[in-house]
Short mmCIF file of C-alpha atoms and ligand atoms in Angstrom, two decimals:
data_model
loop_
_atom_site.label_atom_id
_atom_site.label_comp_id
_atom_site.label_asym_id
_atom_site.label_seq_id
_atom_site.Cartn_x
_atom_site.Cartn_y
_atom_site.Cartn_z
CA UNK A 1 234.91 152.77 113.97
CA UNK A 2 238.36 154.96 114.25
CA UNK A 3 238.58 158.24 112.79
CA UNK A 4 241.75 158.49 110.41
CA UNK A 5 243.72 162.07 110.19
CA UNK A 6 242.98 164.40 107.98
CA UNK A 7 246.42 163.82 106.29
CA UNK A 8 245.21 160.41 105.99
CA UNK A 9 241.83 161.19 104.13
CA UNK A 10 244.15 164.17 102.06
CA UNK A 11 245.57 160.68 99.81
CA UNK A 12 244.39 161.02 96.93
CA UNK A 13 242.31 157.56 96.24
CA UNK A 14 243.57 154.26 94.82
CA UNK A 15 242.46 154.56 90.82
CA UNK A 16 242.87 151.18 89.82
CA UNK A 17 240.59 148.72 92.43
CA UNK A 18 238.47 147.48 89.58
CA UNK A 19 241.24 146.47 87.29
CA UNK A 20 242.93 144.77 90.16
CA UNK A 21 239.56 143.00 91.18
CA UNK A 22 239.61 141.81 87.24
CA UNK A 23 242.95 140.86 87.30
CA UNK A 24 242.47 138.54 90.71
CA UNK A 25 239.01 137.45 89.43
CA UNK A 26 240.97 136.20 86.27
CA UNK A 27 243.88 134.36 87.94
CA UNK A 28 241.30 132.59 90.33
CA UNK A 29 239.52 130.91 87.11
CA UNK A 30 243.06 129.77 86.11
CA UNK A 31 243.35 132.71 83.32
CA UNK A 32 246.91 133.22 81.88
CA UNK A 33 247.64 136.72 82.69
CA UNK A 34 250.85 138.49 81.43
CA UNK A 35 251.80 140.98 83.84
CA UNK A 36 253.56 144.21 82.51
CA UNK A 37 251.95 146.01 85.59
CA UNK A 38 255.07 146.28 88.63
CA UNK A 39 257.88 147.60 88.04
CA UNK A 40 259.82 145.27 89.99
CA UNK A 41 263.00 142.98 88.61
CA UNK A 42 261.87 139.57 87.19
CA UNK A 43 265.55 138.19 87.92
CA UNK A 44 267.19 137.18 90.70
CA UNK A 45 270.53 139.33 92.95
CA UNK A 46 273.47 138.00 91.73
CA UNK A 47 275.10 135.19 93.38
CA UNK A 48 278.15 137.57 94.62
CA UNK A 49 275.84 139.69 96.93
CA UNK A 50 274.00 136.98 98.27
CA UNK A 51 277.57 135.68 99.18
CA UNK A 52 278.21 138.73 100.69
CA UNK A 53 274.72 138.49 102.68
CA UNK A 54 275.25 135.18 104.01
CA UNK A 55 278.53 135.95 105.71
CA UNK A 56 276.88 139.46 106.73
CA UNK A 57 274.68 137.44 108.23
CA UNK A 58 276.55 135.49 110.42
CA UNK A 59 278.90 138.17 111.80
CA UNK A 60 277.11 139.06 115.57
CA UNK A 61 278.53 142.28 115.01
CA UNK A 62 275.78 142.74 112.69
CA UNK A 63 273.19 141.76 114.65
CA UNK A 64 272.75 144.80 116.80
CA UNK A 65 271.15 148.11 115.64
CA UNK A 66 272.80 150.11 113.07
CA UNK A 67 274.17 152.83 113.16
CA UNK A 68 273.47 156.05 112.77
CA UNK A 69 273.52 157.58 108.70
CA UNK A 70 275.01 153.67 107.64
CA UNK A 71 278.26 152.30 107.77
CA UNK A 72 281.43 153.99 107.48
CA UNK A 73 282.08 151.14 104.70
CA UNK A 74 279.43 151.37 103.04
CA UNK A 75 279.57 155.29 102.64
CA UNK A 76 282.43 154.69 101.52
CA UNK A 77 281.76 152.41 98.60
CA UNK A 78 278.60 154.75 97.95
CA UNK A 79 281.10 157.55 97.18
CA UNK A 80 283.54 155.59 95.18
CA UNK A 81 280.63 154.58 93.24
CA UNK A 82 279.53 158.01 92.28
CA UNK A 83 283.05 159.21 91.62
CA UNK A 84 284.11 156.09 89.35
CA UNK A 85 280.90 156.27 87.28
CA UNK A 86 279.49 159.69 87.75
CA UNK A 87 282.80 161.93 88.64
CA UNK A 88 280.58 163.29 91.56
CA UNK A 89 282.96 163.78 94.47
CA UNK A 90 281.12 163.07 97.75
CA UNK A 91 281.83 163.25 101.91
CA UNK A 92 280.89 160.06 103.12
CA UNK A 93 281.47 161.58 106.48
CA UNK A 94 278.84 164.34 105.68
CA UNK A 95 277.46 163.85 102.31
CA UNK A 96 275.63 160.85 102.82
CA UNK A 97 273.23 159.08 104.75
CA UNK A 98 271.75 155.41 104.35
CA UNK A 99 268.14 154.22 103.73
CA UNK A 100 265.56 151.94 104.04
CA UNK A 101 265.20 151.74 100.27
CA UNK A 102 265.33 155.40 98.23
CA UNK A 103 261.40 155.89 98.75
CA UNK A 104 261.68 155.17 102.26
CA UNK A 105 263.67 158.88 102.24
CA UNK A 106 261.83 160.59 99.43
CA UNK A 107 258.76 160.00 101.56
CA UNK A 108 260.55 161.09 104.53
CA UNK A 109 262.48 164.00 102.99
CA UNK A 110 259.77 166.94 103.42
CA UNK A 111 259.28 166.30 106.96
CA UNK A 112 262.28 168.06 107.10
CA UNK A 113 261.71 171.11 105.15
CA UNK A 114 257.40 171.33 105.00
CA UNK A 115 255.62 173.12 107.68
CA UNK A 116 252.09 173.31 106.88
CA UNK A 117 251.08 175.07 103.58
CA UNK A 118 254.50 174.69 102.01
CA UNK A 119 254.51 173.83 98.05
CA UNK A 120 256.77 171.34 96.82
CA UNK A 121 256.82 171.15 93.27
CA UNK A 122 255.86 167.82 91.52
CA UNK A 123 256.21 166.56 87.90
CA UNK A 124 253.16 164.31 86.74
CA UNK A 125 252.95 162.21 85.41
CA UNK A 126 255.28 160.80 87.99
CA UNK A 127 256.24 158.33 90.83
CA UNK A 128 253.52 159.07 93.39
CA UNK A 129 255.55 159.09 96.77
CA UNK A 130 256.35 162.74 96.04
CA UNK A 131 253.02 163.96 96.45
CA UNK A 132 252.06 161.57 99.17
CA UNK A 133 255.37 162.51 101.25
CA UNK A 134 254.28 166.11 100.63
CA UNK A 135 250.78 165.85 101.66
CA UNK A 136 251.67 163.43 104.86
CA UNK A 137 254.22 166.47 105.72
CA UNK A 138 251.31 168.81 105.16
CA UNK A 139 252.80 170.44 102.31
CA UNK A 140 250.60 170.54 99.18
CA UNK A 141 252.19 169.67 95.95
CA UNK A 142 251.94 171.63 93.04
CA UNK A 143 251.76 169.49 89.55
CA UNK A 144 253.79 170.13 86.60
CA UNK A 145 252.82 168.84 83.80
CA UNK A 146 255.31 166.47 81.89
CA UNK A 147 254.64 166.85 78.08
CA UNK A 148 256.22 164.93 75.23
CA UNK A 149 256.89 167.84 73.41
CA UNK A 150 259.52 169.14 75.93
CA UNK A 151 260.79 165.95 76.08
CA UNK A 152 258.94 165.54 79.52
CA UNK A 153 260.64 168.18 81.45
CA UNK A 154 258.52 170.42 83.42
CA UNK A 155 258.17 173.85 82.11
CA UNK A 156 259.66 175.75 85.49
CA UNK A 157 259.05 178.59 83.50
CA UNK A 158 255.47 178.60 83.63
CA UNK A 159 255.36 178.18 87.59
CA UNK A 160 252.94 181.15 88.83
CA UNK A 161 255.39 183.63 90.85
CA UNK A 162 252.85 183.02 93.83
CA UNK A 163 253.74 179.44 93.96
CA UNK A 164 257.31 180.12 93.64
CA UNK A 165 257.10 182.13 97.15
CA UNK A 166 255.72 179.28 98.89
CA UNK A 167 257.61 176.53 97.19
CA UNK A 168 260.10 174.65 98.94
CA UNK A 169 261.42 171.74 96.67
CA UNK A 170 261.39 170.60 93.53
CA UNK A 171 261.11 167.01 92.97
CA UNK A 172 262.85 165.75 89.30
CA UNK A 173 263.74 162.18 88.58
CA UNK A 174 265.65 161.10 85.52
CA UNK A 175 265.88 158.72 83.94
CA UNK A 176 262.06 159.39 84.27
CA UNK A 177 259.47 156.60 85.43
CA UNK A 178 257.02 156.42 83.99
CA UNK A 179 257.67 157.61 81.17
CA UNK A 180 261.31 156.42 80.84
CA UNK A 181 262.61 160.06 79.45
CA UNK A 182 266.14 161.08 79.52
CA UNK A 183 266.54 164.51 80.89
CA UNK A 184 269.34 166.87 78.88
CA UNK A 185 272.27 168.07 80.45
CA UNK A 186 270.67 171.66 79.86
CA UNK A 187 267.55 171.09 81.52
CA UNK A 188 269.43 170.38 84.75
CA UNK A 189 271.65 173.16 84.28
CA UNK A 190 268.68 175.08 83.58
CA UNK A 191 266.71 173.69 86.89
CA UNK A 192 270.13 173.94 89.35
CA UNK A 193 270.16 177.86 88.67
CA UNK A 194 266.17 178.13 88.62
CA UNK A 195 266.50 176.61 92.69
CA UNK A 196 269.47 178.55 93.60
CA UNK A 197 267.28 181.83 92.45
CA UNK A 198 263.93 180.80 94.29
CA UNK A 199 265.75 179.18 96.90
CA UNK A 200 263.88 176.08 96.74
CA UNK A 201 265.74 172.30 97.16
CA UNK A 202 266.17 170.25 93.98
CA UNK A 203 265.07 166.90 95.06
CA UNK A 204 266.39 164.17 92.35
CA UNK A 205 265.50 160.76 92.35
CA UNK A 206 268.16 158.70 90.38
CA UNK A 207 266.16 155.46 91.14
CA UNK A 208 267.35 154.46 87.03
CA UNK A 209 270.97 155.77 86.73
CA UNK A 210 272.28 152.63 85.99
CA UNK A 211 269.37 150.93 83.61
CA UNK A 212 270.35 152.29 80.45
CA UNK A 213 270.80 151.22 76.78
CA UNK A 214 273.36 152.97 75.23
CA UNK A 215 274.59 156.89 76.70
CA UNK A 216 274.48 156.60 80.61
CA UNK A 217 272.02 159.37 81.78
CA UNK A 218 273.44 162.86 82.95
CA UNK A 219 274.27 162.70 86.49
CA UNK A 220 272.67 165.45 88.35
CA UNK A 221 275.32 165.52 91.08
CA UNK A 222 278.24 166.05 88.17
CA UNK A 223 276.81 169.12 87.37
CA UNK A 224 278.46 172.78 88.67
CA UNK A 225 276.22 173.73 91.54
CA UNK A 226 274.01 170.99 91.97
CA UNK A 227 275.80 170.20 95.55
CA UNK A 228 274.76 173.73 96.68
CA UNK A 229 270.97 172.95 95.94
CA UNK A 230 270.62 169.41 95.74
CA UNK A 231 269.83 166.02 97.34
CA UNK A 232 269.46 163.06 95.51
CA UNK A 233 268.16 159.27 95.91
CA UNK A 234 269.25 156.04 94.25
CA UNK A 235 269.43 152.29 96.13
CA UNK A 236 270.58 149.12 94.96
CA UNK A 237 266.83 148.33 93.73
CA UNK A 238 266.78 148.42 90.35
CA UNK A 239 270.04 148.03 89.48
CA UNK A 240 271.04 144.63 91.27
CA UNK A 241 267.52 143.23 91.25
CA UNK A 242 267.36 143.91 95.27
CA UNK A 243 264.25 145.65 95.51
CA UNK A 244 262.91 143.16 98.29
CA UNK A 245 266.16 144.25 100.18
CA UNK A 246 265.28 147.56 101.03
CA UNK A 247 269.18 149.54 100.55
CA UNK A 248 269.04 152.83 99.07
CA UNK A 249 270.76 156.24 100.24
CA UNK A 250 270.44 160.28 99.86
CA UNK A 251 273.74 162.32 99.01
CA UNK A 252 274.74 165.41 97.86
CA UNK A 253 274.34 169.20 100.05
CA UNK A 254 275.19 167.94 103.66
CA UNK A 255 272.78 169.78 105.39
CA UNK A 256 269.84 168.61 103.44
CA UNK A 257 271.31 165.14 104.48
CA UNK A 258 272.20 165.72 107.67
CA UNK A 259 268.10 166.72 108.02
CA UNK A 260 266.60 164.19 106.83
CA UNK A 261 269.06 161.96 109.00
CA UNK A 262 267.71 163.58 111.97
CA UNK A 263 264.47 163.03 110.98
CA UNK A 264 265.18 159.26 110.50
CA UNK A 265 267.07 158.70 113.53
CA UNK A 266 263.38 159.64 115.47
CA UNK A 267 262.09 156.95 113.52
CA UNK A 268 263.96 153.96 112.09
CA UNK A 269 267.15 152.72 113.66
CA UNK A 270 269.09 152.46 110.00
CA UNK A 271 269.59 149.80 107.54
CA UNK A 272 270.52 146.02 108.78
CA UNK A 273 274.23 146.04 108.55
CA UNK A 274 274.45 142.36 106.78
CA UNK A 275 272.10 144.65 103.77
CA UNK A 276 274.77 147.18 103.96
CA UNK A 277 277.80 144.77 103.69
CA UNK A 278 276.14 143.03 100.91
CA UNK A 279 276.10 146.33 99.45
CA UNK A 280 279.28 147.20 99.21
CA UNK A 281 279.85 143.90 97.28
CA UNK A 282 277.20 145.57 94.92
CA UNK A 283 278.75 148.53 94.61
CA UNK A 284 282.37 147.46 94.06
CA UNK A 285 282.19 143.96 93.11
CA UNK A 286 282.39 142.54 89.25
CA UNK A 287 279.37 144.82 87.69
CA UNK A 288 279.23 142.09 84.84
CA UNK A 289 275.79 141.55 85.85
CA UNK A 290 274.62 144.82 85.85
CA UNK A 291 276.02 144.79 82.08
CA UNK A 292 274.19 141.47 81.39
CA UNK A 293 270.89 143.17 82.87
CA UNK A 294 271.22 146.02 80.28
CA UNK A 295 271.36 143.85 77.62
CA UNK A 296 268.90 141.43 78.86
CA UNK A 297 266.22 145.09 78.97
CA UNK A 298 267.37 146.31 75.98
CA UNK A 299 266.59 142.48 74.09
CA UNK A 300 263.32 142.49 75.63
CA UNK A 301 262.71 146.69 74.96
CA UNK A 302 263.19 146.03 71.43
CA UNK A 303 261.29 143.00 70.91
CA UNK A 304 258.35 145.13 72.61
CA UNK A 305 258.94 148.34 70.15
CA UNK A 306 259.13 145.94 67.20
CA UNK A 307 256.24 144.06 67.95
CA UNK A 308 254.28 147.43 68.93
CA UNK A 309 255.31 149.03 65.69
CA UNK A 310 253.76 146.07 63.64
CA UNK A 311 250.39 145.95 65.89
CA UNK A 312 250.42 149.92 64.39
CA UNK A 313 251.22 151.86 67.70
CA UNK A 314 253.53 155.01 67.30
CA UNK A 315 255.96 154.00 69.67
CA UNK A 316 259.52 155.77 70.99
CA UNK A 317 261.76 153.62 72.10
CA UNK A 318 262.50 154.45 75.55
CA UNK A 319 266.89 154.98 75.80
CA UNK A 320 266.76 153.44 79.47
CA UNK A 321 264.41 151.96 82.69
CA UNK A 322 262.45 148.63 81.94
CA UNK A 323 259.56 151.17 81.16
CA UNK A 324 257.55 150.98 77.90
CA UNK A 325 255.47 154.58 77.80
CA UNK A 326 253.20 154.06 74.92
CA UNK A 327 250.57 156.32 73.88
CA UNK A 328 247.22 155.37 73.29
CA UNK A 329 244.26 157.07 71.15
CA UNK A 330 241.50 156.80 74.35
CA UNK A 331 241.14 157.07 77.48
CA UNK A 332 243.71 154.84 79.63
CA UNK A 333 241.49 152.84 81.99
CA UNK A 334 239.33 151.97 79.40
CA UNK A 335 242.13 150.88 77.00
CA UNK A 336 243.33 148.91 80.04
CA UNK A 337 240.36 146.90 80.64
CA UNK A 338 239.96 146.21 77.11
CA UNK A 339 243.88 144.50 77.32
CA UNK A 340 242.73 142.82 80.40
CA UNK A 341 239.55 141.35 79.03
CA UNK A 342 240.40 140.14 75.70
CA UNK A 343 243.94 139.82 75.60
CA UNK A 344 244.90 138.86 79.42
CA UNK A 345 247.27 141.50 79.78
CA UNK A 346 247.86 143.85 82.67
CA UNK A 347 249.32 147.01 81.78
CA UNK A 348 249.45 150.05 84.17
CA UNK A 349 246.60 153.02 82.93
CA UNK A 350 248.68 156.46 82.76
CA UNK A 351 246.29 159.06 84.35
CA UNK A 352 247.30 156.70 87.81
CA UNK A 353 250.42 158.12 87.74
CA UNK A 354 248.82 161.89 87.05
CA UNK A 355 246.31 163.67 85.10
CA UNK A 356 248.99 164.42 81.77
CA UNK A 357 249.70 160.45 81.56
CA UNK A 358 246.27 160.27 80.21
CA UNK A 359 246.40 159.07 77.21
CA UNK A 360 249.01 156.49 77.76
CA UNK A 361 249.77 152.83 79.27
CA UNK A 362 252.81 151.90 81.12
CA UNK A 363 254.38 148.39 80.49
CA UNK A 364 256.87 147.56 82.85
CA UNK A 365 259.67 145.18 80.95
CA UNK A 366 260.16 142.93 83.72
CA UNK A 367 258.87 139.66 82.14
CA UNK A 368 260.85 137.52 80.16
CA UNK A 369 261.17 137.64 76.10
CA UNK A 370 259.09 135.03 75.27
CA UNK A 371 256.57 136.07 77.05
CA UNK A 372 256.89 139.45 75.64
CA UNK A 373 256.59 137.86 72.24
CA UNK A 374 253.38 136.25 73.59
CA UNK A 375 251.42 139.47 74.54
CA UNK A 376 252.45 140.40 71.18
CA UNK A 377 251.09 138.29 69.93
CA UNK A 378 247.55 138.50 71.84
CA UNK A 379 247.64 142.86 71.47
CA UNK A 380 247.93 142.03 67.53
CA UNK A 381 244.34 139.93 67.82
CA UNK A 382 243.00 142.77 69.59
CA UNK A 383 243.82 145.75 67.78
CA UNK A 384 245.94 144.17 64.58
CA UNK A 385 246.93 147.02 62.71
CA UNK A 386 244.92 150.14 63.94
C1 PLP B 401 261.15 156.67 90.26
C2 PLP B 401 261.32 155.79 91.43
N1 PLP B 401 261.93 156.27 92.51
C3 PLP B 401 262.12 155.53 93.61
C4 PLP B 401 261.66 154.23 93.67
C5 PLP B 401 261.82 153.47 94.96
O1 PLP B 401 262.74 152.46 94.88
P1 PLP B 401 263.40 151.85 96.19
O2 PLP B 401 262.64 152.34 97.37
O3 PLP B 401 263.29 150.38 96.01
O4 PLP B 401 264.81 152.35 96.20
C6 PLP B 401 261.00 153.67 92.56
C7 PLP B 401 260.46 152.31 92.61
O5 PLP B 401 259.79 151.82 91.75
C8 PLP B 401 260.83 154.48 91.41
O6 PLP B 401 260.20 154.03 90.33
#
């Protein structure tokens, strides 16, 4: 028997074995499960990047390791990108750096700025690579609460002046997952001059700046300031259906990137360079598709809310993400057991993703309509109109 690390045994344990037991159990006696559990894109990357890939791939000059914070290129198209659709203006000599995926640097990120006993500041319910790249850092994360009634923005307000000396960073990420929230132009203002004055790093995952319905989101790196405090994450994930590709980046204050860089280059060797020349066909190729994949989420987003509305749930329809947050009168394990055993549906119980998502399940939108229609279907015969 090997001993792990106490930063190993510090993860906090995995809540849902017994659903996933269920859920294998099921599909191995030929049960039709519909999966609303991973948020991971249903469709395919459009045919122009894998274009892109397949040359990539056959260009030697590719073959070797990459370098350094990613391609000149590719930097490049990563700051055109934010200053056509965001009117961020960034140094892609300084101001950016590439990754293995976004949560590949998120989890990374404290390394650089955590010695033992720091606080970073974490929203819950949230995207748990915050507080795992915190405690692996050995930092300890202190939880926010996220409540509906301030629209799921963290109260920084309420943040006990003790914590404030010891914290470090403060994680935010808009358009929110799980809970798919929106966060006001305000609220960031508010949170860029609430860092600046406890010196702490604002940390913003943009994983879902492009997945929206109608308004695109606030962009945290427009905002006055936000360079002088800020890093944020995004990749090519979500919004060219490459999450199995692994491309994401960190921009914004150059010496938070130029960290976390350093930290990397002890550790990876970069992002294949065929992944980063397909990229910059993602970036500044047609973006038709992207269009089409808004309007494909927002078809199947408001056949769910309909559909919810008439089984007698109190839904909000969610303004961007492929994220359904729908609130529940019980506890969310239970409630997600019950879907898995009579209606064959996997849904994702809140409190995993932190103690205030009690009370809700997440439903990730990344099936296709009809079978959207179907689980409607099946939650009506459980619960018809509550
Ligand atoms: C909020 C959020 N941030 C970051 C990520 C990581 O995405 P990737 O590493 O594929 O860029 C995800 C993935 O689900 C996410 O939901």
């Amino acid at each position: 028997m090997f001993e792990v690390s106490q930063r190993l045994k510090k993860l906090p344990p995995y809540l849902f074995a017994e659903i996933d037991r269920k859920k294998k159990r099921l599909i191995a006696e030929g049960a039709d499960i519909i999966d609303f559990g991973i948020g991971d894109p249903d469709l395919p990357t459009p045919n122009n990047i894998i274009e892109a890939m397949k040359k990539g791939v056959e260009n030697p000059s590719f073959h070797r390791y990459p370098i350094g914070k990613g391609t000149a290129n590719f930097r490049k198209a990563i700051a055109d990108f934010y200053k056509k659709n965001y009117d961020a203006v960034l140094n892609p000599e300084e101001e950016i750096a590439v990754l293995i995926g976004s949560k590949e640097g998120l989890a990374h990120f404290p390394w650089a700025f955590l010695d033992a006993g720091d606080v970073s500041l974490v929203p819950e319910p949230c995207y748990p690579v915050y507080h795992i790249g915190t405690i692996l850092a050995e930092g300890v994360p202190f939880f926010m609460p996220l409540k509906e009634e301030n629209g799921f923005f963290p109260e920084l307000g309420k943040i006990p002046k003790e914590i404030l000396l010891k914290a470090k960073i403060l994680f935010l990420n808009y358009p929110n997952n799980p809970t798919a929230a929106f966060a006001e132009k305000d609220c960031l203002t508010d949170a860029i001059r609430f860092c600046k004055k406890n010196d702490i790093i604002l940390v913003y995952d943009a994983a879902y700046s492009e997945m929206y319905f109608e308004e695109r989101p606030v962009s945290f790196l427009s905002l006055p300031g936000a360079k002088d405090v800020g890093i944020e994450f995004n990749s090519l994930s979500k919004t060219y259906n490459m999450t199995g590709w692994r491309a994401g980046w960190a921009c914004g204050n150059r010496e938070l990137v130029a960290a976390l860089a350093k930290i990397k280059e002890n550790i990876d060797s970069g992002t294949f360079e065929a992944i980063q020349f397909a990229g910059i066909e993602a970036l500044t190729g047609s973006q038709e598709n992207v269009r089409r994949l808004r309007n494909i989420y927002r078809e199947r987003r408001d056949i769910f809310a309909v559909g919810l509305r008439e089984a007698g749930f109190d839904v909000s329809v969610p303004k961007g993400t492929f994220y359904f947050w729908v609130k529940i009168n019980g506890g969310s394990i239970e409630y997600a057991n019950a879907l898995l055993e009579k209606g064959r549906i996997v849904a994702t119980p809140g409190i995993g993703f932190g103690p205030s998502g009690e009370g809700y399940l997440r439903f990730s939108l990344t099936l296709n309509s009809e079978r959207i229609k179907e689980s409607i279907g099946r939650i009506k015969k459980i619960w018809g109109k509550r």
